[in-house]
XYZ file of C-alpha atoms in Angstrom:
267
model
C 0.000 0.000 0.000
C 1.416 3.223 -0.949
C 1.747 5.653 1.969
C 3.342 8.620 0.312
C 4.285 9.809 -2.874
C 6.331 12.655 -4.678
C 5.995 13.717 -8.263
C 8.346 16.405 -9.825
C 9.231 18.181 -7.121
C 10.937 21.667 -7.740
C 12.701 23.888 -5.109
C 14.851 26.579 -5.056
C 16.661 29.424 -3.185
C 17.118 32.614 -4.873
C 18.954 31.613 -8.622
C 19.906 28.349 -6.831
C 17.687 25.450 -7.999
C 18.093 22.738 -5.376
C 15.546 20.425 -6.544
C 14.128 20.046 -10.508
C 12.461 16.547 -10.576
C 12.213 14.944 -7.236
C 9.758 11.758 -7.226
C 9.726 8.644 -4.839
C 6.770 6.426 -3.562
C 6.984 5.333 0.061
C 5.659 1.751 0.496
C 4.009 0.730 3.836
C 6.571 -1.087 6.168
C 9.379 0.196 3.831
C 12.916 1.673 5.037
C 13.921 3.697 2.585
C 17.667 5.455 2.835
C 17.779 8.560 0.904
C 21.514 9.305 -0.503
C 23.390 12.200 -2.090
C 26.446 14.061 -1.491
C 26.324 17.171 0.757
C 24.356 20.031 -0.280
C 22.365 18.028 -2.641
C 19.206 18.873 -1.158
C 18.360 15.704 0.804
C 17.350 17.698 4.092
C 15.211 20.224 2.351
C 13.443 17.151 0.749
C 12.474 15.688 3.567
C 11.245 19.011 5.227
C 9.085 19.955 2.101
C 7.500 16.181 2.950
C 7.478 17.197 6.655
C 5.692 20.658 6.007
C 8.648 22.739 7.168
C 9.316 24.073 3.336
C 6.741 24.472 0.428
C 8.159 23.288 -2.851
C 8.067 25.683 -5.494
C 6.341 22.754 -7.704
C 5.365 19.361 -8.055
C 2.942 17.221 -6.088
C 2.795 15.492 -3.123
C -0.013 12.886 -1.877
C 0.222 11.077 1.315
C -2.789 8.393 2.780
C -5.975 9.746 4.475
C -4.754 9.678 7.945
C -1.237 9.341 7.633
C 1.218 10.693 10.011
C 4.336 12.196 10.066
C 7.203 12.087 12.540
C 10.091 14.046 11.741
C 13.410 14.078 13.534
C 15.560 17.102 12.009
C 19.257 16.692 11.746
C 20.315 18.630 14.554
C 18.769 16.321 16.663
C 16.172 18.405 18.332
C 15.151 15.927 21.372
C 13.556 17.344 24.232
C 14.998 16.990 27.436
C 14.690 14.014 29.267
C 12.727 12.301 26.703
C 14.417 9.686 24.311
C 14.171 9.627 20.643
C 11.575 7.216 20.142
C 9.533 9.587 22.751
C 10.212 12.057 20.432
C 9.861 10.773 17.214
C 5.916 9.318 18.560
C 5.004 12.848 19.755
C 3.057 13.956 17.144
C 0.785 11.060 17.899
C 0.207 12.470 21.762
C -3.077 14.118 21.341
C -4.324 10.510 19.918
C -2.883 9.128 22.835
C -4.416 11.213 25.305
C -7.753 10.599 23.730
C -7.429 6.754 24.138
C -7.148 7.656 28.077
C -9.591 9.592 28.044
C -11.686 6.572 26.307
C -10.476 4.682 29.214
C -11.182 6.663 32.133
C -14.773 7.125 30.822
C -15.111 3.324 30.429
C -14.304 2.956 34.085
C -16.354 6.227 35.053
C -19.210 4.466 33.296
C -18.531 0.983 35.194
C -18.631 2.737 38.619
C -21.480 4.915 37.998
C -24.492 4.059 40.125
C -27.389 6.203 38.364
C -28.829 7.002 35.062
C -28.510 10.888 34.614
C -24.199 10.053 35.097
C -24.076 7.003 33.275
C -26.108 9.067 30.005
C -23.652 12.126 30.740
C -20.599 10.143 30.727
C -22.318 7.924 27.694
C -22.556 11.329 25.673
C -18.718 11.907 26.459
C -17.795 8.672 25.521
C -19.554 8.950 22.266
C -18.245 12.617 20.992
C -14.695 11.522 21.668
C -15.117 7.941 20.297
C -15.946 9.947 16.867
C -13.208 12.325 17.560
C -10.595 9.201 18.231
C -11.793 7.451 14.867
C -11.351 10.444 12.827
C -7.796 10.955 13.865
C -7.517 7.474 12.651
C -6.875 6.275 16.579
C -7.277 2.630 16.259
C -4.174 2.159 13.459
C -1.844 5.568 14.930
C 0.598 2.930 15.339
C 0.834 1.271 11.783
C -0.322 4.650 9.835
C 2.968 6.632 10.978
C 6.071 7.424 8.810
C 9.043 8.365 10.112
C 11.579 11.018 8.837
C 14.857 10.768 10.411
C 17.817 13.265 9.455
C 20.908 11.572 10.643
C 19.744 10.259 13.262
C 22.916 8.266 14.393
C 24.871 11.553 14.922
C 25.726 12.287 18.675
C 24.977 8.543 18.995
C 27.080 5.980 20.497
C 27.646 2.367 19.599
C 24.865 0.897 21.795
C 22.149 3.401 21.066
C 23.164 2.926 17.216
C 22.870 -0.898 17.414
C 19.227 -0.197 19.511
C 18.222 2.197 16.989
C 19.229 -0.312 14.060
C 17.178 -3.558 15.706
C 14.319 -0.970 16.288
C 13.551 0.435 12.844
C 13.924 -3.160 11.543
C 11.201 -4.364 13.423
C 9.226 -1.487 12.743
C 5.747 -1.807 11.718
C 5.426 1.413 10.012
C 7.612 2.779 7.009
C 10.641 4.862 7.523
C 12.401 7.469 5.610
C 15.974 7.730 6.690
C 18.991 10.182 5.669
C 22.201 8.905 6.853
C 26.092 8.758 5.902
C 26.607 5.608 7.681
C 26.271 2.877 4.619
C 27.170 0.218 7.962
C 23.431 1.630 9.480
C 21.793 2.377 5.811
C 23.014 -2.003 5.103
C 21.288 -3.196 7.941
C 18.198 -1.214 8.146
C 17.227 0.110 4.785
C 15.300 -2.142 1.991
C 15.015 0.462 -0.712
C 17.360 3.659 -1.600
C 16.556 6.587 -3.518
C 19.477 8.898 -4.759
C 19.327 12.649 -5.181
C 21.656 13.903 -7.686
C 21.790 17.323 -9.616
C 18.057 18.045 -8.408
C 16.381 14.929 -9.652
C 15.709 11.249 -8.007
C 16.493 7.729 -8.915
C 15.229 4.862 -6.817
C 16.630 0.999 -6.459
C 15.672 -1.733 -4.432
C 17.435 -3.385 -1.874
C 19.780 -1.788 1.071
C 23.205 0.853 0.339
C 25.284 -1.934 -0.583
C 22.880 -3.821 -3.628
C 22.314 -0.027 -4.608
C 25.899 0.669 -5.398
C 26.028 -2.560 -7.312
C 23.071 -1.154 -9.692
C 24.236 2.301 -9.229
C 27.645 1.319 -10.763
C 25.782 -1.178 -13.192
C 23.506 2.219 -14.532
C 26.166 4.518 -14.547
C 28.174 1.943 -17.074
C 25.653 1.346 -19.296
C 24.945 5.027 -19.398
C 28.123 6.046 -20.164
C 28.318 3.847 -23.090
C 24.768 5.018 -24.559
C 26.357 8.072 -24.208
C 29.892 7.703 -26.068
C 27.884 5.640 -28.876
C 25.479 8.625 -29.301
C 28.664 11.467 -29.510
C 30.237 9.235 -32.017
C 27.156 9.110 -34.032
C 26.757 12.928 -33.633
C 30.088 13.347 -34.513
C 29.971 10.956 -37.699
C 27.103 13.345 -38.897
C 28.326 16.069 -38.471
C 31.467 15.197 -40.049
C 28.950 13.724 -42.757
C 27.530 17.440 -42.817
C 30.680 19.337 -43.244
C 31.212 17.018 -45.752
C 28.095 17.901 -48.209
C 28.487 21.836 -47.472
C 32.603 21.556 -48.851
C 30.895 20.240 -51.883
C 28.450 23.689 -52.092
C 26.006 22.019 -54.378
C 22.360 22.702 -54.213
C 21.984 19.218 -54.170
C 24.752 18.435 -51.488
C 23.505 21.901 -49.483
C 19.736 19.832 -49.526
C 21.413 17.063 -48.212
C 23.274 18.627 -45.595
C 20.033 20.800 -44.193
C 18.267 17.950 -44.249
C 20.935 15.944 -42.279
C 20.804 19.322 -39.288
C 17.523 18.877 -39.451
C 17.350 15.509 -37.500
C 20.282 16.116 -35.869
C 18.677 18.872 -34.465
C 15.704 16.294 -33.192
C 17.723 13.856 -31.526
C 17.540 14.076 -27.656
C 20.905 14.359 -26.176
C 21.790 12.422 -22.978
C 23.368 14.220 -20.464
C 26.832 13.060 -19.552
């Protein structure tokens, strides 16, 4: 089931275009890593997702009901709470609605006349409606989780803790990280941002540098056999103008022509 997706998302900052044609689909129960080099624009994808930043174009559709928790990169925990505390905030006011479901059901079992027990009844009902359209009875398996490096400040124990827990997570996860020994053993999908656009590949950080490298080879030879057939016509070109012929001249504007039509892959 798909949780979230991203078509052709644009950004930018001032002249500097960050993102140009951003699109991934977020399965449920997937771990996706998302991977780039610095400055690539990784961070202020996942905010425009979070609903920090508005992207400039694009769209965006996420599941009725679906929500977010985002952990930014500087780590912004609050104090004395632990990650996962903080990462499961955003579902608190669902939380404190399920004990307040609870208290009334008690309230109700103790009450010992009709005028409290239809009060309390009343309660129960307007909050039961409340609970079910905040999608209360699945918060647990309708979240996804952004997290911005979350290893940093980290140490080896909380890392391994971290890793085991977003493993057995039952919702999906969206993860930035620069530790390919975290990204192995927790992600099952990776999607690479690179000069403002997306490509995604399945498996974890180590199966996508097999098909990265596997892509980037077959690319660069599409590419070298298309500049040596550009070349070869425009050689063929030059050719038919030197002989400056209406004939050869028809032949050569004809040859531009197409040449002209043929979509050039980028390096």
């Amino acid at each position: 089931m798909i949780l979230l997706s991203l078509q052709g998302i644009q950004k930018s900052f001032g002249t500097n275009e960050v993102l140009r044609d951003a699109s991934l689909v977020l399965q449920d129960g997937q771990r996706m890593g998302l991977v780039g080099v610095n400055g690539c624009g990784k961070s202020t994808l996942m905010k425009i997702i979070a609903g920090i930043e508005t992207a400039d174009g694009g769209t965006m559709t996420m599941q009725k009901g679906l929500k977010l928790g985002y952990l930014a990169q500087q780590g912004q925990v609050g104090e004395g709470r632990t990650v996962l505390e903080e990462l499961e905030s955003v579902f608190e006011p669902v939380q404190r609605m399920e004990q307040q479901l609870r208290d009334l059901e008690h309230q109700m079992a103790d009450a010992h006349d009709e005028a409290s027990l239809h009060r309390l009844g009343s309660q129960y009902d307007q909050l039961t409606r409340r609970f079910e359209e905040s999608n209360g009875y699945g918060w647990r398996s309708t979240v996804v989780l952004l997290l911005d490096e979350p290893t940093n400040h980290l140490d080896l124990k909380s890392i391994a803790w971290l890793e085991d827990y977003l493993r057995t997570y039952r919702g999906a996860v969206l993860l930035i990280s620069h530790d390919r020994y975290f990204m192995d053993h927790v992600c099952d999908r990776m999607c690479e941002l690179l000069l403002g656009a997306t490509e995604c590949y399945d498996g974890n950080y180590s199966a996508y540098m097999v098909q990265r490298t596997e892509r980037f080879e077959i690319r660069m030879k599409a590419y070298e056999l298309q500049q040596k057939e550009i070349a070869r016509q425009e050689a063929i070109i030059a050719r038919y103008r030197q002989f400056n012929r209406e004939k050869s001249i028809r032949l050569a504007e004809s040859r531009e022509k197409r040449l002209e039509k043929v979509e050039r892959l980028e390096k």
